[in-house]
Amino acid sequence: MPRTSVGPGLALALLAACAGSRATPPPPPPAPVPDTALGLDKGSVFDAHAPPTVKAEDGAPGEKPVLPRPYPLAPPRVPHAIADFLPITASQNSCADCHEVKEKVAGQPTPIPASHYTDLRRAATAPGPKLAGARWVCTSCHVPTSDAKPLVGNAFTAR
């Protein structure tokens, strides 16, 4: 293998370049985060704090007005108590018992929209005679209200 030699001038230039370009040391690692600064509780993870009490909506159907939607196309929120109507199953659905009306009449329940009768998997072109697919699980989209305070701030705005 041939050996290459570096002349004294080139060797001095290389040494000077290396000496002048000292790399800055890496920053020190961040300090550990104390367990009292983690989570929403801001207490020790070893303390068992009781969550704040929340009062579920206890009004009867029709007592309160329909709530405004937080953004366009949002599912309507339930403005009344639902505890007496649970469990909601495919064979027992108190929501449908009341809301299965043809058109909205002042003071009466809001009708279930035609989209809830359309089976998007098997017959997406026409509504069927009964609630389609998983549409009978009302509380998967429609949430009851309570007096719960937000756990974190929210700056969401609808576009």
PDB file of N, CA and C in Angstrom, residues 2 5 15 20 30 42 48 58 62 70-71 80 88 96 104 117 133 138 150:
ATOM      1  N   PRO A   2       0.658   2.144  -0.924  1.00  0.00           N
ATOM      2  CA  PRO A   2       1.551   3.305  -0.977  1.00  0.00           C
ATOM      3  C   PRO A   2       1.300   4.226   0.202  1.00  0.00           C
ATOM      4  N   SER A   5       2.774  11.178   2.081  1.00  0.00           N
ATOM      5  CA  SER A   5       3.376  12.036   3.098  1.00  0.00           C
ATOM      6  C   SER A   5       2.783  13.424   2.988  1.00  0.00           C
ATOM      7  N   LEU A  15      -3.122  21.412  11.580  1.00  0.00           N
ATOM      8  CA  LEU A  15      -3.138  21.565  13.040  1.00  0.00           C
ATOM      9  C   LEU A  15      -3.768  22.889  13.448  1.00  0.00           C
ATOM     10  N   GLY A  20      -8.276  25.859  15.841  1.00  0.00           N
ATOM     11  CA  GLY A  20      -9.138  27.037  15.807  1.00  0.00           C
ATOM     12  C   GLY A  20     -10.619  26.706  15.768  1.00  0.00           C
ATOM     13  N   PRO A  30     -31.451  18.090  30.416  1.00  0.00           N
ATOM     14  CA  PRO A  30     -32.454  18.850  31.173  1.00  0.00           C
ATOM     15  C   PRO A  30     -32.649  18.252  32.562  1.00  0.00           C
ATOM     16  N   LYS A  42     -51.373  18.237  39.518  1.00  0.00           N
ATOM     17  CA  LYS A  42     -50.216  18.987  40.013  1.00  0.00           C
ATOM     18  C   LYS A  42     -49.881  18.653  41.459  1.00  0.00           C
ATOM     19  N   ALA A  48     -53.576  10.360  46.703  1.00  0.00           N
ATOM     20  CA  ALA A  48     -54.839  10.052  46.030  1.00  0.00           C
ATOM     21  C   ALA A  48     -55.809  11.202  46.288  1.00  0.00           C
ATOM     22  N   ASP A  58     -79.995  17.256  35.536  1.00  0.00           N
ATOM     23  CA  ASP A  58     -81.091  16.510  36.152  1.00  0.00           C
ATOM     24  C   ASP A  58     -82.465  16.976  35.676  1.00  0.00           C
ATOM     25  N   GLY A  62     -87.661  18.294  27.732  1.00  0.00           N
ATOM     26  CA  GLY A  62     -88.553  19.383  27.392  1.00  0.00           C
ATOM     27  C   GLY A  62     -88.499  20.569  28.335  1.00  0.00           C
ATOM     28  N   PRO A  70     -71.648  23.593  19.287  1.00  0.00           N
ATOM     29  CA  PRO A  70     -70.378  24.303  19.443  1.00  0.00           C
ATOM     30  C   PRO A  70     -69.701  24.631  18.110  1.00  0.00           C
ATOM     31  N   TYR A  71     -70.016  23.888  17.057  1.00  0.00           N
ATOM     32  CA  TYR A  71     -69.472  24.152  15.724  1.00  0.00           C
ATOM     33  C   TYR A  71     -70.415  23.528  14.705  1.00  0.00           C
ATOM     34  N   HIS A  80     -81.149  17.265  28.698  1.00  0.00           N
ATOM     35  CA  HIS A  80     -81.912  16.718  29.826  1.00  0.00           C
ATOM     36  C   HIS A  80     -81.183  15.525  30.422  1.00  0.00           C
ATOM     37  N   ILE A  88     -78.915   2.018  27.066  1.00  0.00           N
ATOM     38  CA  ILE A  88     -79.409   2.140  25.698  1.00  0.00           C
ATOM     39  C   ILE A  88     -78.893   0.919  24.948  1.00  0.00           C
ATOM     40  N   ALA A  96     -84.948   6.717  21.066  1.00  0.00           N
ATOM     41  CA  ALA A  96     -85.735   6.529  19.840  1.00  0.00           C
ATOM     42  C   ALA A  96     -87.228   6.506  20.148  1.00  0.00           C
ATOM     43  N   LYS A 104     -90.404  18.203  13.248  1.00  0.00           N
ATOM     44  CA  LYS A 104     -90.277  18.999  14.466  1.00  0.00           C
ATOM     45  C   LYS A 104     -91.537  19.828  14.689  1.00  0.00           C
ATOM     46  N   TYR A 117     -81.108   6.770   9.684  1.00  0.00           N
ATOM     47  CA  TYR A 117     -81.824   5.604   9.149  1.00  0.00           C
ATOM     48  C   TYR A 117     -81.151   5.062   7.891  1.00  0.00           C
ATOM     49  N   GLY A 133     -77.353   0.439  11.595  1.00  0.00           N
ATOM     50  CA  GLY A 133     -76.048   0.105  12.165  1.00  0.00           C
ATOM     51  C   GLY A 133     -75.920   0.452  13.633  1.00  0.00           C
ATOM     52  N   CYS A 138     -76.870   6.102  20.950  1.00  0.00           N
ATOM     53  CA  CYS A 138     -76.989   7.564  20.887  1.00  0.00           C
ATOM     54  C   CYS A 138     -75.857   8.300  21.598  1.00  0.00           C
ATOM     55  N   PRO A 150     -63.890  22.732  32.653  1.00  0.00           N
ATOM     56  CA  PRO A 150     -62.851  22.174  31.779  1.00  0.00           C
ATOM     57  C   PRO A 150     -61.566  21.904  32.561  1.00  0.00           C
TER      58      PRO A 150
END
